[in-house]
């Protein structure tokens, strides 16, 4: 049997982190088994459609490197399978079930259904469609049903769930699941407007598209008994199921916006690497053998198996993602610096900082070990791109009577420094510090204040070497002027 799996998002918003995980696990499973991975847009419920969401789903998957294997032509373009273009297929299949006697027409109005619900509530029983007391093919009989259909009365098609017995299926992650049929409702398959419900379209498509494994989020587990009954109703073999664990906030509540970003696009905008997000997400619910944590996509494909997916919810720990991203950042500095330059350039340009690729590359090399995400470079070291701002409190905390004299001497030393490199600079400033009997550290802090305006940064001598002689001297002189005003006003 060759594996065929699908990711079947509904276009009801931006692609969620949980959706990306479902897509990824399907993709990894397909690749691992040399099978096929398809993308199907489940847009039968047009009232929940959010414009732009299909585009966002496609763009986010492409960014992550998760490309579907089939792109059917529709509307003159190639794209994913799209349910709204397949309505006739679902209608046909709903009627097929009626012919087989495993589904039936029902003519209840919304008011009648509401009254039924109230009756059940008053009697203290769980709300469900009570086939025997409502207006449907069974209670009305064949003749009346035909008459109503011909007269154009609004009709739904419902699944005829057996009144007794149980539905049983195996879930690869959760084991055997058994549900009494009496707990499964006579699900509407085709609505009175002729559109299918999710359940019908999903099962028909999974069958017609030859899906062998349904891998999806745990929130769909309660629907699965209905789906299994639907497969029986058609006389089809059902695929295998694997329901993935929930994603949780650190407080173990269900992952939600209140705790942070949940849309993939937010992580893209923050400058996370696709490799890092994919690696991180792969480990949300799946654990490889051993304690290795860094896996590129092809290594994930190699290692992935559904048997190692957990039942328990997986906590989304952003600190872990940041750590992973930092690991990839270190790797890419060694392997692919031009990629990093291209990545950060738009963020710099947005601030009006136009500098050469070479300069950006050197700034990245200088500061990358102190940040997790490339765009953090902007907050961490803005002084590499524009003059520093000075802070009064910091100034007062480091200023001493001889500070101005020390900076003046450093400035002269720097002006005449040859050759221009961090090591020579370090040696000469050490000598100067010794001559004055002050620790090197004190001068380092003063220089850092003057040149960057900050308390922390990358190595000070490396920073100065990269900024260049003219820029450093200019900053030192500006700083001396600024401090003399402060001291005069003190
Ligand atoms: N359309 C459903 C969703 O939005 C698909 C569930 C499934 O994979 O069966 O998640």
Short mmCIF file of C-alpha atoms and ligand atoms in Angstrom, two decimals:
data_model
loop_
_atom_site.label_atom_id
_atom_site.label_comp_id
_atom_site.label_asym_id
_atom_site.label_seq_id
_atom_site.Cartn_x
_atom_site.Cartn_y
_atom_site.Cartn_z
CA UNK A 1 0.00 0.00 0.00
CA UNK A 2 1.50 3.33 -0.91
CA UNK A 3 0.92 6.07 1.60
CA UNK A 4 -1.30 9.02 0.73
CA UNK A 5 -1.98 11.69 3.31
CA UNK A 6 -3.52 15.12 3.27
CA UNK A 7 -3.55 18.38 5.14
CA UNK A 8 -7.12 19.70 4.99
CA UNK A 9 -7.34 23.19 6.49
CA UNK A 10 -10.48 25.28 6.48
CA UNK A 11 -9.78 28.83 5.27
CA UNK A 12 -11.12 30.48 8.41
CA UNK A 13 -8.06 32.56 9.29
CA UNK A 14 -4.29 32.66 9.15
CA UNK A 15 -2.45 29.36 9.38
CA UNK A 16 -2.12 28.48 13.05
CA UNK A 17 0.99 26.93 14.60
CA UNK A 18 -1.10 23.83 15.31
CA UNK A 19 -2.08 23.67 11.63
CA UNK A 20 1.54 23.88 10.61
CA UNK A 21 2.32 20.98 12.94
CA UNK A 22 -0.46 18.87 11.39
CA UNK A 23 0.79 19.71 7.90
CA UNK A 24 4.37 18.92 8.91
CA UNK A 25 3.57 15.53 10.44
CA UNK A 26 1.58 14.56 7.36
CA UNK A 27 4.41 15.72 5.14
CA UNK A 28 7.09 13.90 7.17
CA UNK A 29 5.02 10.74 7.22
CA UNK A 30 4.47 10.85 3.45
CA UNK A 31 8.13 11.52 2.68
CA UNK A 32 9.34 8.88 5.12
CA UNK A 33 7.21 6.28 3.33
CA UNK A 34 7.87 7.62 -0.18
CA UNK A 35 4.18 8.43 -0.33
CA UNK A 36 2.25 11.49 -1.38
CA UNK A 37 1.16 14.53 0.55
CA UNK A 38 -1.79 16.52 -0.72
CA UNK A 39 -3.33 19.79 0.31
CA UNK A 40 -7.10 20.15 0.35
CA UNK A 41 -8.89 23.37 1.16
CA UNK A 42 -12.08 22.56 3.08
CA UNK A 43 -14.19 25.58 2.34
CA UNK A 44 -17.69 24.11 2.32
CA UNK A 45 -18.83 26.42 5.11
CA UNK A 46 -18.79 29.69 3.22
CA UNK A 47 -20.03 31.62 6.26
CA UNK A 48 -16.73 31.00 8.02
CA UNK A 49 -14.56 31.87 5.03
CA UNK A 50 -11.98 34.57 5.75
CA UNK A 51 -10.63 36.32 2.65
CA UNK A 52 -6.87 35.98 2.30
CA UNK A 53 -6.64 32.83 4.39
CA UNK A 54 -6.03 30.43 1.49
CA UNK A 55 -3.17 32.65 0.32
CA UNK A 56 -1.79 32.77 3.85
CA UNK A 57 -1.96 28.97 4.21
CA UNK A 58 -0.16 28.47 0.90
CA UNK A 59 2.49 31.11 1.65
CA UNK A 60 3.15 29.80 5.16
CA UNK A 61 3.53 26.20 3.96
CA UNK A 62 5.84 27.28 1.16
CA UNK A 63 7.92 29.30 3.63
CA UNK A 64 8.23 26.19 5.83
CA UNK A 65 9.29 24.06 2.87
CA UNK A 66 6.17 21.89 2.99
CA UNK A 67 5.07 21.61 -0.62
CA UNK A 68 2.11 19.46 -1.69
CA UNK A 69 2.75 16.76 -4.28
CA UNK A 70 -0.33 17.36 -6.39
CA UNK A 71 -1.66 20.59 -7.83
CA UNK A 72 -4.79 19.92 -9.85
CA UNK A 73 -5.93 22.48 -12.38
CA UNK A 74 -9.01 24.41 -11.46
CA UNK A 75 -10.35 27.68 -12.72
CA UNK A 76 -7.49 27.74 -15.22
CA UNK A 77 -4.86 27.70 -12.46
CA UNK A 78 -2.90 25.09 -10.60
CA UNK A 79 -3.61 24.94 -6.91
CA UNK A 80 -4.72 22.74 -4.05
CA UNK A 81 -7.84 20.57 -4.16
CA UNK A 82 -10.72 22.83 -3.20
CA UNK A 83 -14.01 21.50 -1.87
CA UNK A 84 -16.18 24.39 -3.00
CA UNK A 85 -15.48 23.24 -6.56
CA UNK A 86 -16.65 19.72 -5.84
CA UNK A 87 -20.17 20.32 -4.52
CA UNK A 88 -21.79 18.09 -7.15
CA UNK A 89 -19.67 15.18 -6.03
CA UNK A 90 -20.90 15.51 -2.45
CA UNK A 91 -24.55 15.86 -3.51
CA UNK A 92 -24.25 12.77 -5.64
CA UNK A 93 -22.74 10.82 -2.77
CA UNK A 94 -25.37 11.97 -0.28
CA UNK A 95 -28.08 10.65 -2.63
CA UNK A 96 -26.15 7.44 -3.05
CA UNK A 97 -26.44 6.88 0.69
CA UNK A 98 -30.18 7.51 0.61
CA UNK A 99 -30.44 4.87 -2.13
CA UNK A 100 -28.42 2.46 -0.03
CA UNK A 101 -30.79 3.10 2.88
CA UNK A 102 -27.99 4.40 5.12
CA UNK A 103 -29.08 8.04 5.04
CA UNK A 104 -32.47 9.69 4.86
CA UNK A 105 -34.28 12.91 4.05
CA UNK A 106 -35.46 15.11 6.89
CA UNK A 107 -37.77 18.11 6.55
CA UNK A 108 -37.68 19.66 10.01
CA UNK A 109 -37.72 23.42 10.20
CA UNK A 110 -35.31 25.27 12.51
CA UNK A 111 -38.28 25.96 14.83
CA UNK A 112 -39.18 22.28 15.02
CA UNK A 113 -35.60 21.39 15.81
CA UNK A 114 -35.50 24.04 18.51
CA UNK A 115 -38.68 22.66 20.11
CA UNK A 116 -37.15 19.19 20.07
CA UNK A 117 -34.07 20.54 21.81
CA UNK A 118 -36.20 22.20 24.48
CA UNK A 119 -38.19 19.02 25.07
CA UNK A 120 -34.98 17.08 25.53
CA UNK A 121 -33.56 19.68 27.85
CA UNK A 122 -36.72 19.65 29.98
CA UNK A 123 -36.55 15.85 30.16
CA UNK A 124 -32.90 16.07 31.19
CA UNK A 125 -31.54 14.14 28.21
CA UNK A 126 -28.61 15.08 26.00
CA UNK A 127 -29.68 16.92 22.82
CA UNK A 128 -29.73 14.69 19.77
CA UNK A 129 -31.83 14.23 16.63
CA UNK A 130 -34.76 12.07 17.62
CA UNK A 131 -35.48 10.24 14.40
CA UNK A 132 -38.73 8.70 15.62
CA UNK A 133 -40.51 11.90 16.54
CA UNK A 134 -39.42 14.27 13.78
CA UNK A 135 -40.51 14.90 10.18
CA UNK A 136 -38.36 12.63 8.04
CA UNK A 137 -38.44 9.83 5.54
CA UNK A 138 -39.14 7.30 8.33
CA UNK A 139 -42.00 8.99 10.08
CA UNK A 140 -43.56 10.41 6.88
CA UNK A 141 -43.16 7.38 4.65
CA UNK A 142 -41.88 7.12 1.06
CA UNK A 143 -44.85 8.63 -0.70
CA UNK A 144 -45.03 11.78 1.42
CA UNK A 145 -41.23 12.14 1.21
CA UNK A 146 -41.35 12.05 -2.59
CA UNK A 147 -44.24 14.52 -2.60
CA UNK A 148 -42.33 16.98 -0.40
CA UNK A 149 -39.17 16.63 -2.48
CA UNK A 150 -41.05 17.24 -5.72
CA UNK A 151 -42.82 20.20 -4.13
CA UNK A 152 -39.37 21.62 -3.33
CA UNK A 153 -39.67 21.54 0.47
CA UNK A 154 -36.33 22.27 2.11
CA UNK A 155 -34.74 18.93 2.95
CA UNK A 156 -31.55 17.82 4.60
CA UNK A 157 -29.94 14.43 4.30
CA UNK A 158 -28.98 12.81 7.60
CA UNK A 159 -26.82 9.82 8.38
CA UNK A 160 -28.81 6.86 9.65
CA UNK A 161 -26.80 5.92 12.71
CA UNK A 162 -27.61 2.42 14.02
CA UNK A 163 -29.65 2.63 17.22
CA UNK A 164 -27.71 -0.18 18.88
CA UNK A 165 -24.22 -1.55 18.90
CA UNK A 166 -20.96 0.34 18.89
CA UNK A 167 -18.47 2.04 16.61
CA UNK A 168 -14.94 0.81 16.97
CA UNK A 169 -11.75 2.06 15.36
CA UNK A 170 -8.01 2.03 15.96
CA UNK A 171 -6.07 5.20 16.41
CA UNK A 172 -2.34 4.81 15.79
CA UNK A 173 -1.57 7.16 18.68
CA UNK A 174 -4.42 6.40 21.07
CA UNK A 175 -5.16 2.72 20.51
CA UNK A 176 -8.63 1.22 20.10
CA UNK A 177 -11.54 3.57 20.61
CA UNK A 178 -15.06 2.30 21.17
CA UNK A 179 -18.14 4.53 21.21
CA UNK A 180 -21.75 3.32 21.67
CA UNK A 181 -23.85 4.15 18.60
CA UNK A 182 -26.51 5.69 20.80
CA UNK A 183 -24.00 8.47 21.57
CA UNK A 184 -23.61 9.35 17.89
CA UNK A 185 -26.10 11.78 16.40
CA UNK A 186 -27.83 11.38 13.03
CA UNK A 187 -25.43 13.90 11.55
CA UNK A 188 -26.64 16.20 8.77
CA UNK A 189 -24.62 15.31 5.67
CA UNK A 190 -26.23 17.59 3.12
CA UNK A 191 -27.78 20.86 4.25
CA UNK A 192 -31.06 22.15 2.85
CA UNK A 193 -29.13 24.63 0.70
CA UNK A 194 -27.54 21.68 -1.05
CA UNK A 195 -24.11 22.20 0.49
CA UNK A 196 -22.37 19.36 2.29
CA UNK A 197 -21.31 19.50 5.92
CA UNK A 198 -17.65 19.05 6.82
CA UNK A 199 -18.25 15.40 7.71
CA UNK A 200 -19.64 14.35 4.34
CA UNK A 201 -17.16 16.30 2.22
CA UNK A 202 -14.23 15.17 4.34
CA UNK A 203 -15.07 11.47 4.17
CA UNK A 204 -16.01 11.48 0.48
CA UNK A 205 -12.80 13.26 -0.42
CA UNK A 206 -10.59 11.11 1.77
CA UNK A 207 -12.05 8.09 0.02
CA UNK A 208 -11.96 9.44 -3.53
CA UNK A 209 -8.46 10.84 -3.05
CA UNK A 210 -7.21 7.48 -1.81
CA UNK A 211 -6.13 8.76 1.59
CA UNK A 212 -4.55 5.92 3.57
CA UNK A 213 -3.86 7.72 6.87
CA UNK A 214 -5.85 10.56 8.39
CA UNK A 215 -3.42 12.48 10.59
CA UNK A 216 -5.09 15.44 12.27
CA UNK A 217 -5.51 17.32 15.55
CA UNK A 218 -7.09 15.80 18.63
CA UNK A 219 -10.03 18.20 18.34
CA UNK A 220 -11.34 16.02 15.50
CA UNK A 221 -11.39 12.84 17.57
CA UNK A 222 -15.06 13.31 18.59
CA UNK A 223 -16.02 13.45 14.88
CA UNK A 224 -14.24 10.24 14.01
CA UNK A 225 -17.01 7.80 15.10
CA UNK A 226 -19.34 9.61 12.68
CA UNK A 227 -16.74 9.32 9.96
CA UNK A 228 -16.24 5.62 10.60
CA UNK A 229 -20.02 5.10 10.41
CA UNK A 230 -20.05 7.05 7.17
CA UNK A 231 -17.42 4.76 5.67
CA UNK A 232 -19.60 1.79 6.70
CA UNK A 233 -22.65 3.51 5.23
CA UNK A 234 -20.90 3.81 1.86
CA UNK A 235 -19.49 0.32 2.10
CA UNK A 236 -15.95 1.73 1.96
CA UNK A 237 -12.91 0.74 3.92
CA UNK A 238 -11.92 3.50 6.29
CA UNK A 239 -8.39 4.93 6.38
CA UNK A 240 -6.20 4.60 9.45
CA UNK A 241 -6.45 7.42 11.98
CA UNK A 242 -3.86 9.26 14.04
CA UNK A 243 -5.01 12.12 16.26
CA UNK A 244 -2.21 14.45 17.30
CA UNK A 245 -1.97 15.81 20.85
CA UNK A 246 -3.15 19.31 21.69
CA UNK A 247 -0.72 22.20 21.83
CA UNK A 248 -0.69 23.83 25.25
CA UNK A 249 0.33 27.13 26.81
CA UNK A 250 2.95 26.88 29.58
CA UNK A 251 0.07 26.85 32.13
CA UNK A 252 -1.27 23.78 30.26
CA UNK A 253 -4.35 25.54 28.93
CA UNK A 254 -5.06 25.13 25.22
CA UNK A 255 -2.65 27.20 23.11
CA UNK A 256 -4.22 30.59 22.61
CA UNK A 257 -3.51 34.09 21.41
CA UNK A 258 -3.60 35.45 24.95
CA UNK A 259 -0.27 33.77 25.67
CA UNK A 260 1.52 34.85 22.52
CA UNK A 261 1.53 34.52 18.77
CA UNK A 262 -0.35 31.60 17.27
CA UNK A 263 -0.23 32.45 13.56
CA UNK A 264 2.70 31.20 11.53
CA UNK A 265 2.90 34.59 9.82
CA UNK A 266 3.76 36.22 13.18
CA UNK A 267 6.81 34.00 13.49
CA UNK A 268 7.81 34.76 9.91
CA UNK A 269 7.50 38.49 10.63
CA UNK A 270 9.65 38.17 13.74
CA UNK A 271 12.45 36.73 11.66
CA UNK A 272 12.51 33.13 12.89
CA UNK A 273 14.15 30.76 10.44
CA UNK A 274 11.85 28.21 8.80
CA UNK A 275 14.38 25.51 9.73
CA UNK A 276 14.10 26.49 13.40
CA UNK A 277 10.31 26.73 13.51
CA UNK A 278 9.94 23.43 11.65
CA UNK A 279 12.45 21.72 13.95
CA UNK A 280 10.74 23.14 17.03
CA UNK A 281 7.26 22.18 15.87
CA UNK A 282 8.36 18.68 14.90
CA UNK A 283 9.23 18.10 18.55
CA UNK A 284 5.84 19.31 19.81
CA UNK A 285 4.29 15.93 20.35
CA UNK A 286 6.84 13.71 18.63
CA UNK A 287 10.02 12.61 20.33
CA UNK A 288 12.85 11.03 18.44
CA UNK A 289 14.96 8.26 19.85
CA UNK A 290 17.77 9.71 22.03
CA UNK A 291 18.24 13.30 23.16
CA UNK A 292 19.31 14.96 19.98
CA UNK A 293 17.24 18.09 19.35
CA UNK A 294 18.49 19.69 16.16
CA UNK A 295 17.09 18.19 12.98
CA UNK A 296 16.97 19.62 9.50
CA UNK A 297 13.93 18.72 7.38
CA UNK A 298 15.55 15.74 5.63
CA UNK A 299 16.71 14.40 8.98
CA UNK A 300 13.18 14.74 10.35
CA UNK A 301 11.87 12.80 7.37
CA UNK A 302 14.35 10.05 8.09
CA UNK A 303 13.58 9.87 11.82
CA UNK A 304 9.82 10.47 11.89
CA UNK A 305 7.29 7.85 12.90
CA UNK A 306 3.71 8.09 14.18
CA UNK A 307 4.52 5.47 16.81
CA UNK A 308 6.66 8.04 18.60
CA UNK A 309 3.93 10.67 18.76
CA UNK A 310 2.64 11.17 22.31
CA UNK A 311 -0.92 11.24 23.53
CA UNK A 312 -0.26 13.94 26.14
CA UNK A 313 -0.56 17.60 25.19
CA UNK A 314 2.65 19.34 24.12
CA UNK A 315 3.66 22.58 25.81
CA UNK A 316 4.67 25.40 23.49
CA UNK A 317 7.81 26.81 25.08
CA UNK A 318 8.93 29.93 23.27
CA UNK A 319 12.29 29.95 25.10
CA UNK A 320 13.05 26.61 23.46
CA UNK A 321 12.18 28.00 20.04
CA UNK A 322 14.48 30.98 20.67
CA UNK A 323 17.28 28.66 21.70
CA UNK A 324 16.82 26.59 18.54
CA UNK A 325 16.72 29.64 16.36
CA UNK A 326 19.99 30.81 17.92
CA UNK A 327 21.56 27.42 17.12
CA UNK A 328 20.57 27.78 13.48
CA UNK A 329 21.81 31.35 13.47
CA UNK A 330 25.26 30.14 14.54
CA UNK A 331 25.25 27.47 11.84
CA UNK A 332 24.18 29.87 9.11
CA UNK A 333 26.87 32.41 10.07
CA UNK A 334 29.37 29.73 9.19
CA UNK A 335 27.55 28.21 6.21
CA UNK A 336 25.49 30.89 4.56
CA UNK A 337 26.23 34.46 5.55
CA UNK A 338 24.76 35.95 2.33
CA UNK A 339 21.40 34.43 3.25
CA UNK A 340 21.52 36.20 6.61
CA UNK A 341 22.45 39.49 4.99
CA UNK A 342 19.51 39.19 2.59
CA UNK A 343 17.23 38.28 5.49
CA UNK A 344 18.09 41.29 7.64
CA UNK A 345 18.48 43.90 4.89
CA UNK A 346 14.74 44.75 4.62
CA UNK A 347 14.54 45.22 8.40
CA UNK A 348 17.44 47.69 8.22
CA UNK A 349 16.07 49.49 5.18
CA UNK A 350 12.77 49.92 6.95
CA UNK A 351 14.70 52.14 9.38
CA UNK A 352 16.46 53.99 6.61
CA UNK A 353 19.78 52.27 7.24
CA UNK A 354 21.41 51.62 3.90
CA UNK A 355 24.77 49.97 4.35
CA UNK A 356 26.84 47.59 2.27
CA UNK A 357 26.35 43.82 2.31
CA UNK A 358 29.87 43.44 3.54
CA UNK A 359 29.30 45.73 6.51
CA UNK A 360 26.02 43.95 7.41
CA UNK A 361 27.80 40.61 7.23
CA UNK A 362 30.49 41.81 9.62
CA UNK A 363 27.94 43.20 12.09
CA UNK A 364 26.14 39.83 12.04
CA UNK A 365 29.37 37.99 12.74
CA UNK A 366 30.13 40.42 15.56
CA UNK A 367 26.83 40.23 17.46
CA UNK A 368 25.16 36.95 16.46
CA UNK A 369 26.12 35.07 19.61
CA UNK A 370 24.23 37.55 21.75
CA UNK A 371 20.87 37.34 20.00
CA UNK A 372 18.33 34.62 19.19
CA UNK A 373 16.69 36.05 16.10
CA UNK A 374 18.41 38.06 13.42
CA UNK A 375 16.12 41.12 13.67
CA UNK A 376 17.04 41.40 17.37
CA UNK A 377 20.28 42.79 16.06
CA UNK A 378 18.44 46.07 15.50
CA UNK A 379 17.57 46.56 19.17
CA UNK A 380 20.77 45.03 20.39
CA UNK A 381 23.18 47.11 18.32
CA UNK A 382 21.45 50.06 16.64
CA UNK A 383 24.69 52.00 17.14
CA UNK A 384 26.29 49.92 14.39
CA UNK A 385 24.02 51.76 11.96
CA UNK A 386 23.34 55.16 13.52
CA UNK A 387 24.94 57.43 16.15
CA UNK A 388 24.34 56.44 19.76
CA UNK A 389 22.06 58.17 22.21
CA UNK A 390 23.42 58.95 25.64
CA UNK A 391 21.68 58.23 28.85
CA UNK A 392 22.16 60.52 31.87
CA UNK A 393 21.96 57.82 34.53
CA UNK A 394 24.43 55.57 32.84
CA UNK A 395 26.73 58.54 32.32
CA UNK A 396 26.64 59.48 36.01
CA UNK A 397 27.24 55.93 37.15
CA UNK A 398 30.55 55.63 35.27
CA UNK A 399 31.83 59.21 35.21
CA UNK A 400 34.92 60.13 37.27
CA UNK A 401 37.08 63.24 37.48
CA UNK A 402 39.71 61.87 35.16
CA UNK A 403 37.27 60.33 32.66
CA UNK A 404 37.40 63.22 30.20
CA UNK A 405 41.20 63.09 30.20
CA UNK A 406 41.20 59.33 29.59
CA UNK A 407 38.78 59.60 26.68
CA UNK A 408 40.76 62.46 25.20
CA UNK A 409 43.92 60.34 25.26
CA UNK A 410 42.08 57.34 23.80
CA UNK A 411 40.80 59.56 21.01
CA UNK A 412 44.31 60.67 20.10
CA UNK A 413 45.55 57.10 20.28
CA UNK A 414 42.76 55.91 18.00
CA UNK A 415 43.32 58.74 15.52
CA UNK A 416 46.88 57.65 14.95
CA UNK A 417 46.39 53.88 15.32
CA UNK A 418 48.22 51.74 12.73
CA UNK A 419 47.45 49.05 11.74
CA UNK A 420 43.70 49.43 12.27
CA UNK A 421 42.61 46.24 13.99
CA UNK A 422 41.09 45.10 17.27
CA UNK A 423 44.22 43.48 18.57
CA UNK A 424 46.48 46.51 18.10
CA UNK A 425 43.77 48.65 19.63
CA UNK A 426 43.52 46.36 22.61
CA UNK A 427 47.29 46.38 23.20
CA UNK A 428 47.63 50.14 22.95
CA UNK A 429 44.72 50.83 25.26
CA UNK A 430 46.09 48.34 27.80
CA UNK A 431 49.35 50.26 27.81
CA UNK A 432 47.49 53.51 28.29
CA UNK A 433 45.48 52.02 31.17
CA UNK A 434 48.63 50.83 32.87
CA UNK A 435 50.29 54.21 32.49
CA UNK A 436 47.35 55.79 34.31
CA UNK A 437 47.09 53.04 36.88
CA UNK A 438 43.44 52.34 36.02
CA UNK A 439 41.98 48.94 35.20
CA UNK A 440 41.43 48.23 31.48
CA UNK A 441 37.81 47.51 32.32
CA UNK A 442 37.22 51.14 33.38
CA UNK A 443 38.45 52.47 30.07
CA UNK A 444 36.48 49.80 28.23
CA UNK A 445 33.27 50.95 29.91
CA UNK A 446 33.95 54.61 29.15
CA UNK A 447 34.63 53.81 25.52
CA UNK A 448 31.51 51.68 25.33
CA UNK A 449 29.47 54.54 26.74
CA UNK A 450 30.97 57.03 24.30
CA UNK A 451 30.82 54.86 21.20
CA UNK A 452 27.59 52.88 21.74
CA UNK A 453 25.69 54.61 24.56
CA UNK A 454 25.06 51.11 25.97
CA UNK A 455 26.11 49.05 28.96
CA UNK A 456 26.38 45.80 27.02
CA UNK A 457 27.37 44.80 23.56
CA UNK A 458 29.78 42.64 21.65
CA UNK A 459 33.55 42.89 22.26
CA UNK A 460 34.38 46.60 22.49
CA UNK A 461 37.60 46.54 20.51
CA UNK A 462 35.93 44.51 17.74
CA UNK A 463 33.04 46.95 17.71
CA UNK A 464 35.37 49.93 17.32
CA UNK A 465 37.44 48.17 14.68
CA UNK A 466 34.30 47.55 12.64
CA UNK A 467 32.86 51.05 13.07
CA UNK A 468 36.11 52.42 11.67
CA UNK A 469 38.52 55.10 12.72
CA UNK A 470 36.64 58.18 11.46
CA UNK A 471 33.29 57.18 12.89
CA UNK A 472 34.80 56.24 16.26
CA UNK A 473 36.73 59.49 16.55
CA UNK A 474 33.64 61.47 15.56
CA UNK A 475 31.62 59.75 18.29
CA UNK A 476 34.30 60.24 20.92
CA UNK A 477 34.49 63.96 20.15
CA UNK A 478 30.71 64.34 20.20
CA UNK A 479 30.62 62.53 23.49
CA UNK A 480 33.32 64.76 25.01
CA UNK A 481 31.30 67.84 24.03
CA UNK A 482 28.12 66.31 25.50
CA UNK A 483 29.87 65.42 28.76
CA UNK A 484 31.47 68.83 29.16
CA UNK A 485 27.98 70.38 29.04
CA UNK A 486 26.75 67.87 31.63
CA UNK A 487 29.70 68.53 33.93
CA UNK A 488 29.38 72.31 33.56
CA UNK A 489 25.69 72.11 34.55
CA UNK A 490 26.24 69.74 37.43
N1 LIG B 1 -11.13 21.06 7.72
C1 LIG B 1 -10.73 20.49 8.96
C2 LIG B 1 -9.85 21.51 9.66
O1 LIG B 1 -10.02 22.65 9.42
C3 LIG B 1 -9.99 19.21 8.68
C4 LIG B 1 -9.99 18.20 9.74
C5 LIG B 1 -9.44 16.90 9.19
O2 LIG B 1 -8.22 16.88 8.94
O3 LIG B 1 -10.18 16.00 8.95
O4 LIG B 1 -8.99 21.24 10.44
#
